[in-house]
Amino acid sequence: MPIDDPNLAAYWDDHDPAFNPYTSAFQSTLLANPPSDYGSRWVSPAAPRGYPAPTLGEVRFRLLRGPMEPELLSSLITSTHVARLLMDGDEQVRRSVLATFKCDVRCFMKRQIVLLAMVRACMWRPDEIQDIVRTVYCTNGFLSGVVKNNHGLTALKELITAVVVHGRLLRPLIQCLLREPLFYQSPELVEHCFVTMPYDHSKFLILFAIVHNVELLSTSLGSRSMAQCFMYARDRELENIETYILDCTTALATSKYGNYFLQRAIEYGGERLQVDIAKRIAADVVSLSLDQFGSYVVESCFLQIMRSTMAPLQLVLDAFLALGDDDLAELVQGSFSNYVVSKLLRVAKDPKPAHARELARRIERLPTAVHREMHARRVMVEVRKTLQRPQAIRLY
């Protein structure tokens, strides 16, 4: 049952027998030998108002009769009882719940506390973890009913941890995750995969993200997941992401969500990447500084990486000093760019005092009408501090 995405075909053999959903290894002994009363209808746990809810003992009795009745998960009280019995380690209860999970996984999406308890109960049982993975693999939309709830997200994370222990199940689980559109909308889950999985497997999450970068960078959560891929990338995968970043620097900088990804690349990238990004930002510093999102990226070039290298700061300073008076005046008065100029003067004052003073004097020589503009006043405060001028007295 291979994944349809052709981008993974180059890396995985879709006919690998390591995961065959029809193999006898997936057969559950409970389903292979069902109890004599399997299929009989139990009394619904959703009792009419005024009737007492089933007790823990009553729920256990029902579970021991055969596969769990899905209606037991329709009530918060009875589903809590089921979770409690699973946590107590009752083997028959565990097998009863697992049998129903394999037949009706969607009822567990509403009661993730039971899903979490079941995963924990099966954690060190390879055959049962294999049953869970097979069921998840065969269920489209599984993540949509799970990751939006804390218990469901925790259950999925613990399932991933368990699968790592039983490594032969990693491929089908990763295929299942990549098939789900919501996977990259959960940065916490993406990070957990990188933390727990061997890189030989988790690198496919990076390769898939690069191919589908447009979809990922169209949302806030997708952008955060893309940043996670960058931070954990190595070797050829890191080179691929860096190439993409340098090819699309300006487009990413002015993107509503792509700018976040680019800022994280500036913050966590190597010195060579930081300098290469700064060169591209400096080449288009006017339009980017005037842009609502691009202005944050320009600031990142000298705010995020001061500790590692001064080269990006120098590149941005040189770009501002090379501007003509008209461009400089436009930046001083811009609703977004005035923050860039102010922060640049403040940050450069100590490590690059000569360049900071030169830029401040350039701004000081601009027409008085520019200085009086609303957004320019913030810049003039930094200019006076840089040149050690007395603060202007405001007259009312």
mmCIF file of C-alpha atoms in Angstrom, residues 13-280:
data_model
loop_
_atom_site.group_PDB
_atom_site.id
_atom_site.type_symbol
_atom_site.label_atom_id
_atom_site.label_comp_id
_atom_site.label_asym_id
_atom_site.label_seq_id
_atom_site.Cartn_x
_atom_site.Cartn_y
_atom_site.Cartn_z
ATOM 1 C CA ASP A 13 11.278 1.047 -2.488
ATOM 2 C CA ASP A 14 7.511 1.057 -2.485
ATOM 3 C CA HIS A 15 7.506 -2.719 -2.630
ATOM 4 C CA ASP A 16 9.674 -3.188 0.447
ATOM 5 C CA PRO A 17 8.264 -6.249 2.250
ATOM 6 C CA ALA A 18 9.149 -4.658 5.608
ATOM 7 C CA PHE A 19 5.586 -3.349 5.681
ATOM 8 C CA ASN A 20 2.889 -5.401 4.052
ATOM 9 C CA PRO A 21 -0.567 -4.709 5.501
ATOM 10 C CA TYR A 22 -1.783 -8.087 4.292
ATOM 11 C CA THR A 23 0.881 -10.179 5.975
ATOM 12 C CA SER A 24 -0.204 -12.641 8.613
ATOM 13 C CA ALA A 25 2.034 -10.861 11.110
ATOM 14 C CA PHE A 26 -0.697 -8.252 11.459
ATOM 15 C CA GLN A 27 -3.344 -10.729 12.481
ATOM 16 C CA SER A 28 -4.579 -10.305 16.020
ATOM 17 C CA THR A 29 -5.151 -13.477 17.995
ATOM 18 C CA LEU A 30 -8.214 -11.855 19.516
ATOM 19 C CA LEU A 31 -9.822 -11.279 16.122
ATOM 20 C CA ALA A 32 -8.591 -14.582 14.743
ATOM 21 C CA ASN A 33 -10.392 -16.364 17.594
ATOM 22 C CA PRO A 34 -13.333 -14.126 18.554
ATOM 23 C CA PRO A 35 -15.360 -14.968 21.651
ATOM 24 C CA SER A 36 -18.642 -16.770 21.134
ATOM 25 C CA ASP A 37 -20.716 -13.699 21.988
ATOM 26 C CA TYR A 38 -18.752 -11.302 19.772
ATOM 27 C CA GLY A 39 -21.104 -8.956 17.960
ATOM 28 C CA SER A 40 -23.844 -9.053 20.569
ATOM 29 C CA ARG A 41 -25.240 -5.679 21.478
ATOM 30 C CA TRP A 42 -24.428 -4.300 24.894
ATOM 31 C CA VAL A 43 -26.438 -1.781 26.802
ATOM 32 C CA SER A 44 -25.414 1.695 25.708
ATOM 33 C CA PRO A 45 -23.337 3.546 28.310
ATOM 34 C CA ALA A 46 -25.177 6.747 27.460
ATOM 35 C CA ALA A 47 -27.878 6.171 30.057
ATOM 36 C CA PRO A 48 -30.942 8.448 30.203
ATOM 37 C CA ARG A 49 -30.820 11.435 32.509
ATOM 38 C CA GLY A 50 -31.317 10.397 36.105
ATOM 39 C CA TYR A 51 -29.764 6.962 35.654
ATOM 40 C CA PRO A 52 -26.319 6.353 37.191
ATOM 41 C CA ALA A 53 -23.385 6.073 34.800
ATOM 42 C CA PRO A 54 -21.704 2.660 34.502
ATOM 43 C CA THR A 55 -19.167 2.034 37.232
ATOM 44 C CA LEU A 56 -15.540 1.072 36.697
ATOM 45 C CA GLY A 57 -16.389 -2.554 37.460
ATOM 46 C CA GLU A 58 -19.283 -2.590 35.005
ATOM 47 C CA VAL A 59 -17.105 -1.148 32.252
ATOM 48 C CA ARG A 60 -14.431 -3.752 32.949
ATOM 49 C CA PHE A 61 -17.034 -6.526 32.777
ATOM 50 C CA ARG A 62 -18.145 -5.315 29.355
ATOM 51 C CA LEU A 63 -14.568 -5.130 28.103
ATOM 52 C CA LEU A 64 -13.875 -8.687 29.218
ATOM 53 C CA ARG A 65 -16.777 -10.007 27.116
ATOM 54 C CA GLY A 66 -15.017 -9.250 23.815
ATOM 55 C CA PRO A 67 -13.873 -6.320 21.666
ATOM 56 C CA MET A 68 -14.748 -3.011 23.283
ATOM 57 C CA GLU A 69 -18.106 -1.550 22.362
ATOM 58 C CA PRO A 70 -17.403 1.771 20.540
ATOM 59 C CA GLU A 71 -20.274 3.418 22.433
ATOM 60 C CA LEU A 72 -18.168 3.199 25.592
ATOM 61 C CA LEU A 73 -16.161 6.106 24.184
ATOM 62 C CA SER A 74 -19.240 8.271 23.638
ATOM 63 C CA SER A 75 -19.316 9.189 27.319
ATOM 64 C CA LEU A 76 -16.555 11.052 29.134
ATOM 65 C CA ILE A 77 -17.178 8.990 32.273
ATOM 66 C CA THR A 78 -16.987 5.578 30.604
ATOM 67 C CA SER A 79 -14.035 6.563 28.410
ATOM 68 C CA THR A 80 -12.203 7.691 31.550
ATOM 69 C CA HIS A 81 -12.947 4.281 33.060
ATOM 70 C CA VAL A 82 -11.507 2.592 29.963
ATOM 71 C CA ALA A 83 -8.349 4.689 30.192
ATOM 72 C CA ARG A 84 -8.033 3.866 33.897
ATOM 73 C CA LEU A 85 -8.309 0.125 33.224
ATOM 74 C CA LEU A 86 -5.676 0.371 30.495
ATOM 75 C CA MET A 87 -3.325 2.175 32.846
ATOM 76 C CA ASP A 88 -3.870 -0.558 35.444
ATOM 77 C CA GLY A 89 -2.270 -3.021 33.019
ATOM 78 C CA ASP A 90 -5.151 -5.460 32.545
ATOM 79 C CA GLU A 91 -4.144 -7.638 29.578
ATOM 80 C CA GLN A 92 -7.669 -8.632 28.554
ATOM 81 C CA VAL A 93 -8.803 -5.010 28.660
ATOM 82 C CA ARG A 94 -5.852 -3.979 26.516
ATOM 83 C CA ARG A 95 -6.613 -6.621 23.897
ATOM 84 C CA SER A 96 -10.301 -5.703 23.922
ATOM 85 C CA VAL A 97 -9.570 -2.006 23.307
ATOM 86 C CA LEU A 98 -6.950 -2.753 20.651
ATOM 87 C CA ALA A 99 -9.369 -5.023 18.775
ATOM 88 C CA THR A 100 -11.890 -2.185 18.515
ATOM 89 C CA PHE A 101 -9.184 0.318 17.545
ATOM 90 C CA LYS A 102 -8.271 -1.874 14.585
ATOM 91 C CA CYS A 103 -11.901 -1.965 13.409
ATOM 92 C CA ASP A 104 -13.153 1.527 14.302
ATOM 93 C CA VAL A 105 -10.239 3.908 14.774
ATOM 94 C CA ARG A 106 -12.340 7.048 14.353
ATOM 95 C CA CYS A 107 -14.173 6.603 17.640
ATOM 96 C CA PHE A 108 -10.800 7.015 19.370
ATOM 97 C CA MET A 109 -10.278 10.413 17.757
ATOM 98 C CA LYS A 110 -12.953 11.870 20.033
ATOM 99 C CA ARG A 111 -11.479 10.379 23.221
ATOM 100 C CA GLN A 112 -7.753 10.820 22.867
ATOM 101 C CA ILE A 113 -7.227 10.018 26.545
ATOM 102 C CA VAL A 114 -8.092 6.393 25.697
ATOM 103 C CA LEU A 115 -5.814 6.495 22.656
ATOM 104 C CA LEU A 116 -2.960 7.730 24.848
ATOM 105 C CA ALA A 117 -3.579 5.051 27.469
ATOM 106 C CA MET A 118 -3.720 2.351 24.783
ATOM 107 C CA VAL A 119 -0.433 3.429 23.180
ATOM 108 C CA ARG A 120 1.259 3.440 26.569
ATOM 109 C CA ALA A 121 -0.165 0.025 27.415
ATOM 110 C CA CYS A 122 1.147 -1.425 24.136
ATOM 111 C CA MET A 123 4.479 0.430 24.221
ATOM 112 C CA TRP A 124 6.755 -2.578 24.733
ATOM 113 C CA ARG A 125 4.717 -5.098 22.746
ATOM 114 C CA PRO A 126 6.035 -5.107 19.158
ATOM 115 C CA ASP A 127 3.105 -7.025 17.660
ATOM 116 C CA GLU A 128 0.539 -4.673 19.168
ATOM 117 C CA ILE A 129 2.498 -1.556 18.176
ATOM 118 C CA GLN A 130 2.584 -3.043 14.680
ATOM 119 C CA ASP A 131 -1.201 -3.419 14.782
ATOM 120 C CA ILE A 132 -1.557 0.242 15.788
ATOM 121 C CA VAL A 133 0.782 1.435 13.029
ATOM 122 C CA ARG A 134 -1.040 -0.642 10.443
ATOM 123 C CA THR A 135 -4.385 0.815 11.511
ATOM 124 C CA VAL A 136 -3.072 4.376 11.445
ATOM 125 C CA TYR A 137 -1.464 3.732 8.060
ATOM 126 C CA CYS A 138 -4.771 2.566 6.606
ATOM 127 C CA THR A 139 -6.793 5.482 8.035
ATOM 128 C CA ASN A 140 -6.844 8.688 5.994
ATOM 129 C CA GLY A 141 -7.305 11.832 8.041
ATOM 130 C CA PHE A 142 -6.083 10.277 11.276
ATOM 131 C CA LEU A 143 -4.067 13.357 12.254
ATOM 132 C CA SER A 144 -7.010 15.717 11.774
ATOM 133 C CA GLY A 145 -8.780 14.116 14.710
ATOM 134 C CA VAL A 146 -5.733 13.766 16.916
ATOM 135 C CA VAL A 147 -3.199 16.615 16.806
ATOM 136 C CA LYS A 148 -5.664 19.323 17.851
ATOM 137 C CA ASN A 149 -5.933 17.791 21.313
ATOM 138 C CA ASN A 150 -3.114 17.600 23.873
ATOM 139 C CA HIS A 151 -3.830 13.967 24.727
ATOM 140 C CA GLY A 152 -3.969 13.024 21.052
ATOM 141 C CA LEU A 153 -0.722 14.823 20.254
ATOM 142 C CA THR A 154 0.981 13.164 23.215
ATOM 143 C CA ALA A 155 -0.336 9.770 22.107
ATOM 144 C CA LEU A 156 1.053 10.248 18.620
ATOM 145 C CA LYS A 157 4.418 11.388 19.984
ATOM 146 C CA GLU A 158 4.614 8.339 22.229
ATOM 147 C CA LEU A 159 3.647 6.106 19.315
ATOM 148 C CA ILE A 160 6.550 7.578 17.342
ATOM 149 C CA THR A 161 8.874 6.920 20.278
ATOM 150 C CA ALA A 162 7.663 3.320 20.477
ATOM 151 C CA VAL A 163 8.082 2.809 16.733
ATOM 152 C CA VAL A 164 11.679 4.057 16.909
ATOM 153 C CA VAL A 165 12.382 1.225 19.347
ATOM 154 C CA HIS A 166 10.865 -1.184 16.801
ATOM 155 C CA GLY A 167 12.683 0.351 13.822
ATOM 156 C CA ARG A 168 11.133 -1.793 11.074
ATOM 157 C CA LEU A 169 7.896 0.187 11.436
ATOM 158 C CA LEU A 170 9.480 3.600 10.848
ATOM 159 C CA ARG A 171 9.005 3.653 7.079
ATOM 160 C CA PRO A 172 5.253 3.021 7.061
ATOM 161 C CA LEU A 173 4.735 5.470 9.913
ATOM 162 C CA ILE A 174 6.684 8.210 8.120
ATOM 163 C CA GLN A 175 4.738 7.508 4.934
ATOM 164 C CA CYS A 176 1.534 7.873 6.906
ATOM 165 C CA LEU A 177 2.658 11.179 8.427
ATOM 166 C CA LEU A 178 3.719 12.644 5.089
ATOM 167 C CA ARG A 179 0.393 11.670 3.557
ATOM 168 C CA GLU A 180 -1.452 13.795 6.123
ATOM 169 C CA PRO A 181 -1.731 17.523 5.261
ATOM 170 C CA LEU A 182 -1.903 18.397 8.957
ATOM 171 C CA PHE A 183 1.484 16.885 9.791
ATOM 172 C CA TYR A 184 3.453 20.029 8.940
ATOM 173 C CA GLN A 185 0.820 22.104 10.740
ATOM 174 C CA SER A 186 2.145 20.661 14.008
ATOM 175 C CA PRO A 187 5.712 21.975 14.516
ATOM 176 C CA GLU A 188 5.864 20.261 17.896
ATOM 177 C CA LEU A 189 5.230 16.897 16.259
ATOM 178 C CA VAL A 190 7.752 17.610 13.502
ATOM 179 C CA GLU A 191 10.409 18.470 16.068
ATOM 180 C CA HIS A 192 9.627 15.300 18.027
ATOM 181 C CA CYS A 193 10.300 13.252 14.895
ATOM 182 C CA PHE A 194 13.715 14.862 14.481
ATOM 183 C CA VAL A 195 14.572 14.388 18.148
ATOM 184 C CA THR A 196 13.576 10.720 18.328
ATOM 185 C CA MET A 197 14.135 9.266 14.851
ATOM 186 C CA PRO A 198 17.491 8.322 13.310
ATOM 187 C CA TYR A 199 18.531 10.923 10.756
ATOM 188 C CA ASP A 200 18.495 8.326 7.962
ATOM 189 C CA HIS A 201 14.707 8.282 8.385
ATOM 190 C CA SER A 202 13.910 11.835 9.520
ATOM 191 C CA LYS A 203 15.756 13.338 6.556
ATOM 192 C CA PHE A 204 12.808 12.349 4.362
ATOM 193 C CA LEU A 205 10.709 14.877 6.289
ATOM 194 C CA ILE A 206 13.181 17.535 5.120
ATOM 195 C CA LEU A 207 13.213 16.374 1.507
ATOM 196 C CA PHE A 208 9.416 16.336 1.432
ATOM 197 C CA ALA A 209 9.268 19.838 2.964
ATOM 198 C CA ILE A 210 11.638 21.243 0.343
ATOM 199 C CA VAL A 211 9.504 19.866 -2.486
ATOM 200 C CA HIS A 212 6.307 21.225 -0.897
ATOM 201 C CA ASN A 213 7.765 24.515 0.363
ATOM 202 C CA VAL A 214 5.035 26.641 -1.215
ATOM 203 C CA GLU A 215 2.286 24.913 0.772
ATOM 204 C CA LEU A 216 4.288 24.965 4.004
ATOM 205 C CA LEU A 217 5.200 28.646 3.775
ATOM 206 C CA SER A 218 1.597 29.660 3.121
ATOM 207 C CA THR A 219 0.713 29.217 6.811
ATOM 208 C CA SER A 220 2.219 30.263 10.129
ATOM 209 C CA LEU A 221 2.498 26.711 11.485
ATOM 210 C CA GLY A 222 3.888 25.423 8.205
ATOM 211 C CA SER A 223 6.579 28.103 8.298
ATOM 212 C CA ARG A 224 7.533 27.022 11.802
ATOM 213 C CA SER A 225 7.763 23.406 10.661
ATOM 214 C CA MET A 226 9.950 24.469 7.743
ATOM 215 C CA ALA A 227 12.218 26.213 10.251
ATOM 216 C CA GLN A 228 12.417 22.975 12.252
ATOM 217 C CA CYS A 229 13.494 21.148 9.098
ATOM 218 C CA PHE A 230 16.247 23.711 8.538
ATOM 219 C CA MET A 231 17.533 23.527 12.103
ATOM 220 C CA TYR A 232 17.816 19.727 12.033
ATOM 221 C CA ALA A 233 19.060 19.395 8.446
ATOM 222 C CA ARG A 234 22.514 18.037 7.724
ATOM 223 C CA ASP A 235 24.746 17.192 4.781
ATOM 224 C CA ARG A 236 23.018 17.175 1.384
ATOM 225 C CA GLU A 237 19.632 18.094 2.848
ATOM 226 C CA LEU A 238 21.098 21.215 4.473
ATOM 227 C CA GLU A 239 22.745 22.203 1.202
ATOM 228 C CA ASN A 240 19.397 21.856 -0.581
ATOM 229 C CA ILE A 241 17.614 24.107 1.910
ATOM 230 C CA GLU A 242 20.406 26.695 1.824
ATOM 231 C CA THR A 243 20.277 26.768 -1.969
ATOM 232 C CA TYR A 244 16.530 27.338 -1.846
ATOM 233 C CA ILE A 245 16.946 30.152 0.707
ATOM 234 C CA LEU A 246 19.571 31.968 -1.358
ATOM 235 C CA ASP A 247 17.573 31.574 -4.572
ATOM 236 C CA CYS A 248 14.409 33.009 -2.989
ATOM 237 C CA THR A 249 15.738 35.455 -0.374
ATOM 238 C CA THR A 250 13.719 38.487 -1.452
ATOM 239 C CA ALA A 251 10.509 36.515 -1.989
ATOM 240 C CA LEU A 252 10.842 34.902 1.441
ATOM 241 C CA ALA A 253 11.630 38.231 3.101
ATOM 242 C CA THR A 254 8.439 39.861 1.832
ATOM 243 C CA SER A 255 6.232 36.825 2.462
ATOM 244 C CA LYS A 256 3.744 36.987 5.326
ATOM 245 C CA TYR A 257 4.926 33.649 6.729
ATOM 246 C CA GLY A 258 8.107 33.029 4.768
ATOM 247 C CA ASN A 259 9.836 35.904 6.560
ATOM 248 C CA TYR A 260 9.677 33.930 9.809
ATOM 249 C CA PHE A 261 11.447 30.988 8.187
ATOM 250 C CA LEU A 262 14.102 33.295 6.726
ATOM 251 C CA GLN A 263 14.701 34.952 10.103
ATOM 252 C CA ARG A 264 15.265 31.541 11.712
ATOM 253 C CA ALA A 265 17.697 30.672 8.913
ATOM 254 C CA ILE A 266 19.602 33.894 9.628
ATOM 255 C CA GLU A 267 19.583 33.196 13.358
ATOM 256 C CA TYR A 268 20.644 29.535 13.272
ATOM 257 C CA GLY A 269 22.524 29.293 9.982
ATOM 258 C CA GLY A 270 26.273 29.057 9.606
ATOM 259 C CA GLU A 271 28.400 32.155 9.115
ATOM 260 C CA ARG A 272 28.726 31.603 5.375
ATOM 261 C CA LEU A 273 24.948 31.419 4.963
ATOM 262 C CA GLN A 274 24.438 34.477 7.171
ATOM 263 C CA VAL A 275 26.833 36.526 5.058
ATOM 264 C CA ASP A 276 25.319 35.325 1.775
ATOM 265 C CA ILE A 277 21.819 36.245 2.960
ATOM 266 C CA ALA A 278 23.035 39.651 4.176
ATOM 267 C CA LYS A 279 24.554 40.341 0.744
ATOM 268 C CA ARG A 280 21.214 39.704 -0.924
#
